CSV table of C-alpha atoms in Angstrom, one decimal:
chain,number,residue,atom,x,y,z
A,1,UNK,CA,219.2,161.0,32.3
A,2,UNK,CA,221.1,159.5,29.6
A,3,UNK,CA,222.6,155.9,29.8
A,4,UNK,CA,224.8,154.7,27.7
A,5,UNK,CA,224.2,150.9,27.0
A,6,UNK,CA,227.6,148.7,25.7
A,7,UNK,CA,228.1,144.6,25.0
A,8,UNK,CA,231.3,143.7,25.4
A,9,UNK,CA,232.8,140.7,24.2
A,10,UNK,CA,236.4,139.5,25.4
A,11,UNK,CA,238.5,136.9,25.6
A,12,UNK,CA,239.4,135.4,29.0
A,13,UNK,CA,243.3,134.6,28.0
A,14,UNK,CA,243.9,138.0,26.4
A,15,UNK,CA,242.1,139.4,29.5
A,16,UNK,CA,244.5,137.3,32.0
A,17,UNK,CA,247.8,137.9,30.0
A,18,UNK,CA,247.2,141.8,30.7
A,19,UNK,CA,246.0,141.2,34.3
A,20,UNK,CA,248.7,139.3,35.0
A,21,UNK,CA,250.7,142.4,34.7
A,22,UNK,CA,250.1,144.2,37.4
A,23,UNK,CA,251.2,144.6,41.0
A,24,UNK,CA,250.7,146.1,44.2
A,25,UNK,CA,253.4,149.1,42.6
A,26,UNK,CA,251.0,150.0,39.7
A,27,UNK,CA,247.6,149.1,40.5
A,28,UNK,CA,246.1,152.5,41.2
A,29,UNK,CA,247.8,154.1,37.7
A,30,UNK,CA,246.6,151.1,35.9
A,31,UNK,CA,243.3,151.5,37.7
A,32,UNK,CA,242.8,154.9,36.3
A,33,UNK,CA,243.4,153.8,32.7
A,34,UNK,CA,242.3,150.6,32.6
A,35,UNK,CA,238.7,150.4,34.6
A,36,UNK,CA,237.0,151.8,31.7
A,37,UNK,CA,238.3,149.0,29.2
A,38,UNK,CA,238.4,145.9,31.6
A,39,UNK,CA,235.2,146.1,33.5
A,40,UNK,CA,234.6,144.8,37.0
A,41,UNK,CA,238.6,144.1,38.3
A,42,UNK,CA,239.4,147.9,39.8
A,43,UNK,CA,236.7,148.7,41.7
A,44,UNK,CA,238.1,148.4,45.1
A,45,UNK,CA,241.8,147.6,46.4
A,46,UNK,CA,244.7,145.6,45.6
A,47,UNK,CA,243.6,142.5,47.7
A,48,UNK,CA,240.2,142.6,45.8
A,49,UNK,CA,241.5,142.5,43.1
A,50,UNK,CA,243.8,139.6,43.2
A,51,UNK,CA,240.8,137.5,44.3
A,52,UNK,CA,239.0,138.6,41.2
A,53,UNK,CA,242.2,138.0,39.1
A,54,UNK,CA,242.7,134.3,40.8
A,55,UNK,CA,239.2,133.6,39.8
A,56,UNK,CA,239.6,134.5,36.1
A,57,UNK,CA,242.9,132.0,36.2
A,58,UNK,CA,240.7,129.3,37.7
A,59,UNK,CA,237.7,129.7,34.8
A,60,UNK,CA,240.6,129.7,32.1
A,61,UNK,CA,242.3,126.6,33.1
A,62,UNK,CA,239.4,124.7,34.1
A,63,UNK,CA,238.1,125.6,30.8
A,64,UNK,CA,241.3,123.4,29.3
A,65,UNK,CA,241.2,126.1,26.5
A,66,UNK,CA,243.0,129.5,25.3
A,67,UNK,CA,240.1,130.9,23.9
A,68,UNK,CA,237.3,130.8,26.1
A,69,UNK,CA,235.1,133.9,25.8
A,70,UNK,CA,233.4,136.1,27.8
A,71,UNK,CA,230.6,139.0,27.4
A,72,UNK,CA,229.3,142.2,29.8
A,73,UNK,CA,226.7,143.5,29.5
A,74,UNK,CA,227.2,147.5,30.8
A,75,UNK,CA,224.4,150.1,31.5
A,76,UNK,CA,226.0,153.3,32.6
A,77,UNK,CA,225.0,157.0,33.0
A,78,UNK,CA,226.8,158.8,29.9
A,79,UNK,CA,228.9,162.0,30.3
A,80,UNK,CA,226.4,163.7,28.5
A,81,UNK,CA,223.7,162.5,31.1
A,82,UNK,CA,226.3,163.3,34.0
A,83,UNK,CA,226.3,166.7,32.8
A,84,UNK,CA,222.3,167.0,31.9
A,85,UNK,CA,222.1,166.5,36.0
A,86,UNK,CA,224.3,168.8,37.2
A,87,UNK,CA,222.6,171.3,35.3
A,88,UNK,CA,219.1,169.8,36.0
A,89,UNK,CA,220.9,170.6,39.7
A,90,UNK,CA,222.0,174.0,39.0
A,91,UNK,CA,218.9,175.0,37.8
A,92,UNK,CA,217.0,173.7,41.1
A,93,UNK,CA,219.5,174.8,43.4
A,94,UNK,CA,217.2,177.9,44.1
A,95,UNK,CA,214.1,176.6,44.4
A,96,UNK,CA,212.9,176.8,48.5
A,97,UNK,CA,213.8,173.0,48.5
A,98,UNK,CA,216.0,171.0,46.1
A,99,UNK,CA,217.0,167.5,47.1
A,100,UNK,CA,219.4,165.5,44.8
A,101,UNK,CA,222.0,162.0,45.2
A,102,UNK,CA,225.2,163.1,46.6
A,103,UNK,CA,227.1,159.5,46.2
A,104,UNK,CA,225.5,155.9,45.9
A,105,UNK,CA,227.6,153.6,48.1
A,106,UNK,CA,228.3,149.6,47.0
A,107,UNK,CA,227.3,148.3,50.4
A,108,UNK,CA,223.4,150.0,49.3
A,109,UNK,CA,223.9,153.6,50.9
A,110,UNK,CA,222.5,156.7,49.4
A,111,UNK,CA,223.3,160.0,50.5
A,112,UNK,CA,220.6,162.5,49.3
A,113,UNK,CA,221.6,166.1,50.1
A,114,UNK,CA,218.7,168.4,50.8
A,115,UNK,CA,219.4,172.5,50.2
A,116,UNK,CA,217.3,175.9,51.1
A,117,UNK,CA,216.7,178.2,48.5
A,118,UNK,CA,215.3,181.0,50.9
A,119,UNK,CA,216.8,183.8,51.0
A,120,UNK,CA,217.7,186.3,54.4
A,121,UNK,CA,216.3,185.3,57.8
A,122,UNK,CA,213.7,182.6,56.3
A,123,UNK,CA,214.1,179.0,58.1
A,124,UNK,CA,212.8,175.8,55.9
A,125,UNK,CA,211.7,172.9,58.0
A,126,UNK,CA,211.0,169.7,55.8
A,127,UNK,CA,210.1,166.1,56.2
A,128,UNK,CA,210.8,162.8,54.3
A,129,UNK,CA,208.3,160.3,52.6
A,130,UNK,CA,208.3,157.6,50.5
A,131,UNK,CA,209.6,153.6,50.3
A,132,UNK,CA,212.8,154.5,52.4
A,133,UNK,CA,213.6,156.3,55.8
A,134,UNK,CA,216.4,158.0,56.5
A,135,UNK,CA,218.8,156.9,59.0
A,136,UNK,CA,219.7,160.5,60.1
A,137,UNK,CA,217.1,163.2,61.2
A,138,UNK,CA,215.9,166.0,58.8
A,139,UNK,CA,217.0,169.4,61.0
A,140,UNK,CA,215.7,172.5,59.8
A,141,UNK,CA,217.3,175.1,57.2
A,142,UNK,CA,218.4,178.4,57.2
A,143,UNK,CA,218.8,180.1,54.2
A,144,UNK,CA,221.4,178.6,51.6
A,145,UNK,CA,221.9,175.9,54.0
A,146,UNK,CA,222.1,171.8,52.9
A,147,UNK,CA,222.1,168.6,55.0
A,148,UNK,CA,223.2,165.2,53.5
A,149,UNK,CA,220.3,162.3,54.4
A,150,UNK,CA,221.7,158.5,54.8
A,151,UNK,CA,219.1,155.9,53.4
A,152,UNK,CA,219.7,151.9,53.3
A,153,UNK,CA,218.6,150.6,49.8
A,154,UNK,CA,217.7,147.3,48.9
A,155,UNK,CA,218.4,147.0,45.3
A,156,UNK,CA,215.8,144.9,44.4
A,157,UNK,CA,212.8,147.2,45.1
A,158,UNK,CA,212.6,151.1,43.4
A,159,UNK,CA,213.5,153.7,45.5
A,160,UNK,CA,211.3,156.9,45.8
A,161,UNK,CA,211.2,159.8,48.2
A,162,UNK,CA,209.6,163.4,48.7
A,163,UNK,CA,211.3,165.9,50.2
A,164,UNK,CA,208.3,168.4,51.8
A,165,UNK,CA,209.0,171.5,53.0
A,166,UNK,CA,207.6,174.7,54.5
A,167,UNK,CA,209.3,178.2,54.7
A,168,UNK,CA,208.3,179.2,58.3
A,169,UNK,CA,208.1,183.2,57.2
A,170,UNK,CA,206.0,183.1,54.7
A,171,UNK,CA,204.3,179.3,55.1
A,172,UNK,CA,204.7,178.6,51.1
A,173,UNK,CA,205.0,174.8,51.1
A,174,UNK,CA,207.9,173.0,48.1
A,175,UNK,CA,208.4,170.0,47.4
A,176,UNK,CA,211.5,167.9,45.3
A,177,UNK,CA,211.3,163.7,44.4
A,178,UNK,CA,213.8,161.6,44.0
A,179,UNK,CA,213.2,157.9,42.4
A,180,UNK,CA,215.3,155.0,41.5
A,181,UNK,CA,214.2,151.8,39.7
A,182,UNK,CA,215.2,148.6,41.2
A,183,UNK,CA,218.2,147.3,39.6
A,184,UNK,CA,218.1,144.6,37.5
A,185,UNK,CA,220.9,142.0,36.9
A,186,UNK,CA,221.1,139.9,33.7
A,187,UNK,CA,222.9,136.2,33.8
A,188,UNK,CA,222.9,134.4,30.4
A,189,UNK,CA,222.6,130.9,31.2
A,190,UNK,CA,222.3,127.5,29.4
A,191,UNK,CA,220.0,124.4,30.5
A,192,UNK,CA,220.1,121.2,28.9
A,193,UNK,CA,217.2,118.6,28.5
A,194,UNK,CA,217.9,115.1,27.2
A,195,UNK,CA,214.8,113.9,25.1
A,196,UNK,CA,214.2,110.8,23.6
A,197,UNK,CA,212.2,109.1,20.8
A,198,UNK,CA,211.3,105.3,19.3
A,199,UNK,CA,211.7,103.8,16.3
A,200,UNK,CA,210.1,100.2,15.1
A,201,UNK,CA,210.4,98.1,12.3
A,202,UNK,CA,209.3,94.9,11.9
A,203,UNK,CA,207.9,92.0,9.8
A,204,UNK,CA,204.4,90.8,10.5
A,205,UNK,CA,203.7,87.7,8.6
A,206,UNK,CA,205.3,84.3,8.2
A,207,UNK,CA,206.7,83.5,5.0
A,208,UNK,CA,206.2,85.7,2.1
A,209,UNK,CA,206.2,89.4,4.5
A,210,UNK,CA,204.9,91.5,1.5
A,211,UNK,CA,202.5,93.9,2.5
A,212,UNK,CA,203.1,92.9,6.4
A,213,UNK,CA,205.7,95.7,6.7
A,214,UNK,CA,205.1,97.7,10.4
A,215,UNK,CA,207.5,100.5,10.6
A,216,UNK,CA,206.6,103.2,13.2
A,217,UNK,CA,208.8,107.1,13.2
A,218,UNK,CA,210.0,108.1,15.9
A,219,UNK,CA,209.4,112.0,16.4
A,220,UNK,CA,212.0,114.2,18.6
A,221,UNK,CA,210.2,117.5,19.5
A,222,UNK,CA,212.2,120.6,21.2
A,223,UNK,CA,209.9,122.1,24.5
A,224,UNK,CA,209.0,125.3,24.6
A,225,UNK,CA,211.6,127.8,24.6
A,226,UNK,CA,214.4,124.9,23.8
A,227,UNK,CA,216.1,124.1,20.5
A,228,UNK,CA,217.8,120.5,19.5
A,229,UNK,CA,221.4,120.3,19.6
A,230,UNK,CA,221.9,118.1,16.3
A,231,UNK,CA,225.0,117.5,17.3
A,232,UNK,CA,224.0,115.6,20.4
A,233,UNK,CA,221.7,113.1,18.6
A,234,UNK,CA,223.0,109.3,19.6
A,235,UNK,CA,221.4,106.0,19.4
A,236,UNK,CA,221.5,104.4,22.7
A,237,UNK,CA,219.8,101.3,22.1
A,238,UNK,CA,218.7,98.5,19.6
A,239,UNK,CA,216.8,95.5,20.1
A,240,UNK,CA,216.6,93.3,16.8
A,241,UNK,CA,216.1,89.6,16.0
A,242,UNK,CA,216.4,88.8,12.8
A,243,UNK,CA,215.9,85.4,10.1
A,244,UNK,CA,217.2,85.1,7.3
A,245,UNK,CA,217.8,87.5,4.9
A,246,UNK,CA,219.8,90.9,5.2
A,247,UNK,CA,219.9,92.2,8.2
A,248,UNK,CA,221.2,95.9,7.8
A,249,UNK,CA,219.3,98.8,9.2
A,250,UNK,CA,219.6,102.2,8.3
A,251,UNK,CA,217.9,105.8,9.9
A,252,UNK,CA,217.1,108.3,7.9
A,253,UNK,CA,217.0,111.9,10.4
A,254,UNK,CA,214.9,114.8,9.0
A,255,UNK,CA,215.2,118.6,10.8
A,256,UNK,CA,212.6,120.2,11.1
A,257,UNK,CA,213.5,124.1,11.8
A,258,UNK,CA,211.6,126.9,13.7
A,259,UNK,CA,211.4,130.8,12.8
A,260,UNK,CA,214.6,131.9,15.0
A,261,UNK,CA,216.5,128.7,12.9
A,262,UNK,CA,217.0,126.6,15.6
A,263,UNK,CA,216.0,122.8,15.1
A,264,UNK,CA,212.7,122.2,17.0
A,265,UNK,CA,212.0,119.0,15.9
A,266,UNK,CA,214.1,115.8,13.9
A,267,UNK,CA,211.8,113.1,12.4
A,268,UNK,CA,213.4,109.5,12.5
A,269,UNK,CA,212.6,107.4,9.7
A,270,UNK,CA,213.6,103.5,9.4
């Protein structure tokens, strides 16, 4: 099967102006049009999908801004995959057993339909293995004949069955496999770390301090898999005590940058 694989980028005000459109009147005909382009708000009713809606108008204005984005991420079987299977079905559809996925359900129900592809008085009786049991009994299948199989999935582990059958006349044995990877959701999500550094300077000797100059960098290093925010850098602290003489003090901040171009490290220098 072919998937097609989109990233779509939006912006959540544009989104809500549009979605703030519709009614109970013109839901479905905008749900035919508009599913495609605005993912994830017409997949069930009207009621779902002013709870969905109301969300979207709670992240924009708790966001205090007009142009807060958003992306998807989208993974779905392409027309041109669609139609690969049905022929991949038509094709199979005479072998003595043929099993295939009638309709996926959002609550984690598969319907599998099993078919004969005996011909005249021949009976197939088949049984089910694999990681899932159906929920209905296999029944045995005359010639031509289907039956639609009920399995629970749990989306986070694959899914594979085999379909074994024998034709009673002749005791030629078939088999067909379905399989399913476990589906995998993707959340881009930010962490912060605050990190912190020293710096010293100081004079060591009484009187003339030439040559008693202690001045100690302070380092900032990013962990693994984290990159500084320069824009975050702030000086929360200074201790001094100064005699005579000038009394200004002045950090100089190197970046340091890493092969993606993300600061992983800023060297202080007094």
């Amino acid at each position: 099967m072919a998937f097609d694989t989109t990233v779509i980028q939006s912006n959540v005000a544009a989104k809500y102006s549009i979605l703030s459109l519709i009614n109970q009147q013109n839901y479905e005909s905008v749900k035919q049009s508009g599913s495609a382009t605005i993912l994830g708000y017409f997949e069930g009713g009207f009621d779902e999908f002013k709870q969905k809606r109301s969300q979207l108008e709670s992240l924009l204005f708790a966001s205090g801004s007009f142009s807060l984005d958003q992306g998807f991420y989208r993974h779905a079987l392409s027309s041109v995959g669609a139609q690969a299977y049905a022929e991949c079905i038509a094709r199979q559809g005479n072998k003595p057993i043929a099993a295939w996925i009638a309709n996926k359900s959002a609550d984690g129900i598969i319907a599998v339909t099993v078919k004969s592809g005996v011909t005249g008085n021949a009976t197939v009786v088949y049984t089910v293995d694999g990681s899932a049991k159906p929920m209905n009994q296999p029944a045995p299948l005359s010639a031509g004949s289907s039956q639609t199989l009920l399995f629970a999935r749990d989306p986070s582990k694959a899914f594979l069955i085999a379909v074994n059958a024998i034709n009673q006349a002749t005791q030629a044995t078939d088999s067909a496999v379905i399989e399913l990877p476990r589906m995998r959701n993707f959340e881009v999500a930010s962490e912060e770390k605050i990190i912190s550094t020293s710096l010293m300077c100081a004079a060591g000797c009484q009187g003339n301090t030439a040559g008693c100059r202690i001045m100690e960098p302070g380092k900032i290093v990013a962990p693994t898999g984290y990159a500084i925010d320069r824009n975050t850098l702030r000086e929360v602290g200074r201790r001094t005590r100064f005699g005579p003489g000038s009394k200004n003090i002045y950090i100089n901040w190197v970046d340091a940058f890493g092969s993606d171009g993300g600061i992983q490290s800023i060297d202080g220098q007094i």
